[in-house]
Short mmCIF file of C-alpha atoms in Angstrom, two decimals:
data_model
loop_
_atom_site.label_atom_id
_atom_site.label_comp_id
_atom_site.label_asym_id
_atom_site.label_seq_id
_atom_site.Cartn_x
_atom_site.Cartn_y
_atom_site.Cartn_z
CA MET A 1 -2.76 2.72 -15.06
CA SER A 2 -1.62 2.28 -11.23
CA ILE A 3 1.83 0.42 -11.02
CA GLU A 4 1.05 -2.83 -10.10
CA PHE A 5 2.13 -4.12 -6.65
CA VAL A 6 2.00 -6.70 -4.19
CA PHE A 7 3.66 -7.36 -0.18
CA VAL A 8 3.42 -10.81 0.59
CA SER A 9 4.56 -12.15 4.00
CA HIS A 10 7.32 -14.07 4.97
CA GLY A 11 7.35 -17.78 4.38
CA GLY A 12 5.46 -20.36 2.76
CA ASP A 13 5.99 -21.71 -0.89
CA SER A 14 5.12 -19.06 -3.30
CA HIS A 15 6.53 -19.03 -6.69
CA PHE A 16 8.91 -15.49 -5.68
CA SER A 17 12.11 -16.23 -7.45
CA GLU A 18 9.96 -17.31 -11.02
CA VAL A 19 8.30 -13.45 -10.39
CA SER A 20 10.18 -11.67 -8.65
CA SER A 21 12.96 -11.16 -11.90
CA ARG A 22 10.82 -9.51 -13.48
CA TYR A 23 9.98 -6.86 -10.97
CA CYS A 24 11.24 -4.30 -8.47
CA VAL A 25 12.23 -6.04 -4.37
CA ALA A 26 12.03 -4.31 -1.54
CA SER A 27 12.60 -6.26 1.92
CA LEU A 28 11.17 -5.11 4.85
CA SER A 29 11.05 -6.41 7.93
CA SER A 30 7.55 -8.00 7.53
CA GLY A 31 7.92 -9.46 4.18
CA THR A 32 8.56 -8.30 0.82
CA LEU A 33 7.34 -5.85 -1.57
CA LEU A 34 7.26 -6.32 -5.49
CA PHE A 35 6.47 -3.15 -7.55
CA LYS A 36 6.71 -3.01 -11.59
CA HIS A 37 8.66 0.20 -12.22
CA HIS A 38 10.98 1.84 -9.81
CA HIS A 39 11.19 4.99 -11.51
CA HIS A 40 7.14 5.78 -9.49
CA ILE A 41 8.37 5.00 -7.16
CA ALA A 42 9.74 7.11 -3.65
CA VAL A 43 11.43 6.07 -1.00
CA SER A 44 12.27 7.81 2.60
CA ARG A 45 13.35 6.63 6.00
CA THR A 46 13.54 8.04 8.63
CA ASN A 47 14.59 6.91 12.70
CA LYS A 48 11.49 5.67 13.37
CA ILE A 49 9.65 4.89 9.81
CA SER A 50 10.74 3.45 5.97
CA ALA A 51 8.04 4.22 3.91
CA TRP A 52 7.61 3.17 0.24
CA LEU A 53 5.31 5.77 -1.78
CA ILE A 54 4.43 3.47 -5.08
CA GLY A 55 2.85 5.46 -7.96
CA ASP A 56 2.10 9.59 -8.49
CA VAL A 57 0.85 12.06 -5.76
CA ASP A 58 -0.45 14.81 -8.41
CA ASN A 59 -0.19 17.87 -6.31
CA ILE A 60 2.87 17.26 -4.89
CA ASP A 61 3.99 21.06 -5.60
CA VAL A 62 1.12 21.98 -3.91
CA LEU A 63 2.45 20.17 -1.04
CA ARG A 64 6.71 20.73 -1.47
CA ARG A 65 4.97 24.70 -1.23
CA MET A 66 3.35 23.95 2.38
CA LEU A 67 6.17 22.05 3.90
CA ALA A 68 8.44 24.83 2.84
CA GLN A 69 6.25 27.20 5.27
CA TRP A 70 7.33 24.95 8.18
CA GLY A 71 10.75 26.11 7.22
CA GLY A 72 14.09 24.49 5.45
CA GLU A 73 15.12 23.24 2.00
CA THR A 74 12.18 21.09 0.77
CA ARG A 75 13.64 21.00 -3.48
CA SER A 76 15.17 17.86 -3.90
CA LEU A 77 13.02 16.39 -0.83
CA ASN A 78 11.16 13.08 -2.76
CA SER A 79 7.12 12.56 -2.35
CA ALA A 80 7.61 9.79 0.22
CA ASP A 81 9.58 12.51 2.22
CA ILE A 82 7.23 15.64 1.45
CA VAL A 83 3.87 13.79 3.02
CA LEU A 84 6.12 11.83 5.47
CA GLN A 85 7.37 15.79 6.81
CA LEU A 86 3.89 17.11 6.18
CA GLN A 87 2.67 13.15 8.69
CA GLU A 88 5.11 14.94 11.37
CA GLN A 89 3.55 18.79 11.38
CA LEU A 90 0.19 17.65 11.46
CA GLY A 91 -0.58 13.71 12.06
CA GLU A 92 -2.32 11.67 9.98
CA ARG A 93 -4.86 14.35 8.25
CA ALA A 94 -1.61 14.80 6.03
CA PHE A 95 -2.26 12.02 4.06
CA SER A 96 -5.33 13.56 3.24
CA LEU A 97 -3.87 16.39 1.29
CA ALA A 98 -2.21 14.20 -1.08
CA GLU A 99 -4.20 13.65 -4.67
CA GLY A 100 -3.58 10.77 -7.02
CA ASP A 101 -2.87 7.49 -8.10
CA PHE A 102 -0.89 6.07 -5.56
CA CYS A 103 -0.53 3.68 -2.49
CA LEU A 104 1.40 4.62 0.45
CA PHE A 105 3.29 1.42 2.38
CA MET A 106 5.17 1.80 5.81
CA GLN A 107 7.13 0.13 7.66
CA LYS A 108 7.53 1.17 11.42
CA HIS A 109 10.19 -0.24 13.61
CA ASN A 110 8.29 -1.85 15.70
CA HIS A 111 7.52 -4.03 12.47
CA ASP A 112 3.97 -2.50 12.44
CA LEU A 113 3.07 -2.30 8.24
CA VAL A 114 1.03 0.19 7.52
CA VAL A 115 -0.53 1.03 4.19
CA VAL A 116 -2.20 4.37 3.52
CA THR A 117 -4.88 4.24 0.22
CA GLU A 118 -5.67 7.40 -2.15
CA SER A 119 -9.08 8.84 -1.65
CA ARG A 120 -10.10 8.76 -5.19
CA GLY A 121 -10.24 4.93 -5.19
CA VAL A 122 -8.48 4.96 -8.90
CA ASN A 123 -5.80 2.28 -6.98
CA GLN A 124 -7.86 -0.40 -5.34
CA VAL A 125 -5.90 -2.25 -3.16
CA SER A 126 -7.01 -5.57 -1.61
CA MET A 127 -5.56 -7.40 1.54
CA ILE A 128 -5.27 -11.59 1.00
CA LYS A 129 -4.82 -13.44 4.79
CA ALA A 130 -4.00 -17.06 2.82
CA GLU A 131 -1.21 -19.22 4.18
CA GLN A 132 0.59 -15.87 3.70
CA LEU A 133 0.02 -11.85 4.26
CA TRP A 134 -1.01 -10.35 0.78
CA ILE A 135 -1.37 -6.78 -0.27
CA THR A 136 -1.83 -5.87 -3.61
CA ASN A 137 -3.26 -3.87 -6.27
CA SER A 138 -3.11 -6.94 -8.57
CA LEU A 139 -4.87 -10.16 -7.80
CA ALA A 140 -3.30 -11.45 -11.31
CA LEU A 141 -0.06 -10.96 -9.71
CA VAL A 142 -1.29 -12.88 -6.72
CA ARG A 143 -2.18 -15.45 -8.26
CA GLN A 144 1.10 -15.97 -10.13
CA MET A 145 3.24 -16.33 -7.60
CA ALA A 146 0.98 -18.14 -5.09
CA GLY A 147 -1.66 -20.43 -7.83
CA THR A 148 -4.92 -20.37 -7.20
CA LYS A 149 -4.87 -21.77 -3.38
CA ALA A 150 -4.79 -17.64 -2.21
CA CYS A 151 -7.62 -16.67 -3.43
CA HIS A 152 -10.42 -19.25 -1.86
CA ARG A 153 -13.78 -19.03 -4.00
CA MET A 154 -16.87 -19.36 -2.94
CA PRO A 155 -18.68 -22.23 -3.59
CA VAL A 156 -21.04 -21.32 -6.77
CA ALA A 157 -24.14 -24.19 -8.27
CA ASP A 158 -24.59 -22.51 -11.48
CA SER A 159 -21.58 -21.10 -13.35
CA THR A 160 -23.74 -19.41 -15.63
CA PHE A 161 -24.74 -16.51 -13.41
CA LEU A 162 -20.23 -15.70 -12.00
CA PRO A 163 -19.79 -12.34 -12.46
CA SER A 164 -17.25 -11.16 -14.72
CA ASP A 165 -15.35 -9.68 -12.07
CA ASP A 166 -15.02 -12.92 -9.22
CA PHE A 167 -13.72 -10.23 -6.88
CA PRO A 168 -17.45 -10.88 -4.77
CA LEU A 169 -16.90 -14.98 -5.07
CA LEU A 170 -13.36 -14.60 -2.61
CA THR A 171 -13.37 -14.72 0.41
CA ASN A 172 -10.38 -14.27 1.94
CA ILE A 173 -9.88 -11.52 0.64
CA ILE A 174 -10.73 -7.53 2.33
CA ARG A 175 -10.54 -4.40 -0.50
CA LEU A 176 -9.04 -1.92 1.71
CA GLN A 177 -11.01 1.46 1.93
CA PRO A 178 -10.54 4.62 -0.04
CA GLY A 179 -8.69 7.32 1.64
CA SER A 180 -7.41 4.84 4.78
CA ILE A 181 -5.20 4.68 7.02
CA ASN A 182 -4.36 0.84 7.21
CA THR A 183 -2.06 -0.95 10.03
CA ILE A 184 -1.53 -4.95 9.59
CA ALA A 185 -0.36 -5.83 13.46
CA ARG A 186 0.30 -8.91 15.06
CA ASP A 187 -1.37 -9.86 17.95
CA SER A 188 0.32 -12.68 21.68
CA GLN A 189 0.02 -15.20 18.86
CA PHE A 190 1.88 -13.30 15.95
CA CYS A 191 -1.04 -13.79 14.04
CA PRO A 192 -2.27 -10.47 11.76
CA TYR A 193 -4.89 -8.75 12.26
CA LEU A 194 -6.14 -5.69 9.98
CA GLU A 195 -7.33 -2.44 11.75
CA SER A 196 -9.00 0.48 9.60
CA ARG A 197 -10.07 3.82 10.15
CA ALA A 198 -10.89 6.63 7.41
CA LEU A 199 -8.51 9.52 7.08
CA THR A 200 -9.82 12.80 8.39
CA ALA A 201 -9.75 15.47 5.97
CA ALA A 202 -7.48 18.18 6.53
CA HIS A 203 -7.88 22.16 5.92
CA HIS A 204 -5.55 23.92 4.63
CA GLN A 205 -4.04 26.52 2.55
CA CYS A 206 -1.86 26.51 -0.32
CA CYS A 207 0.77 30.24 -0.35
#
């Protein structure tokens, strides 16, 4: 089961304090990241990026051996360290090598937020643009924090035909594609916008 998480940008009047006491909290320059269990979180920091890998990378031992081919000690590195160091060697193709139930958040030091989704679609991640910007794999958690005002529903005349999953009726939500890299940047008016692209598959040989 995916580890529940939510990122919420600064501002607004969400019921943050009511929920945050039950979650682990990480402060980012652009907002706050909450997640359910700290023992499924790997954190890595460089002089350019701070990263939080939420969940598990099933093939982390394979990636560790691959990274060791470039030299250096890898046994003490956590999964976020390994993925970021592979990215330094292979570019963004490195992200497609990781397999598992996870989501990778990266806060660049220019304040852009980057979200990488895993390729199998096990961990379904959505972006909600309301008074605040939300990124989550749990709409229920967003509703706990912001109530119904965060999710804008499409008017439906006949409730008989409402689907069991109300995602198709929510007009201000974008579901991030599996196997994608998503950058939330700011324009000259400091309004957030989303840039998404599919990850490039990396071909590799494992030792």
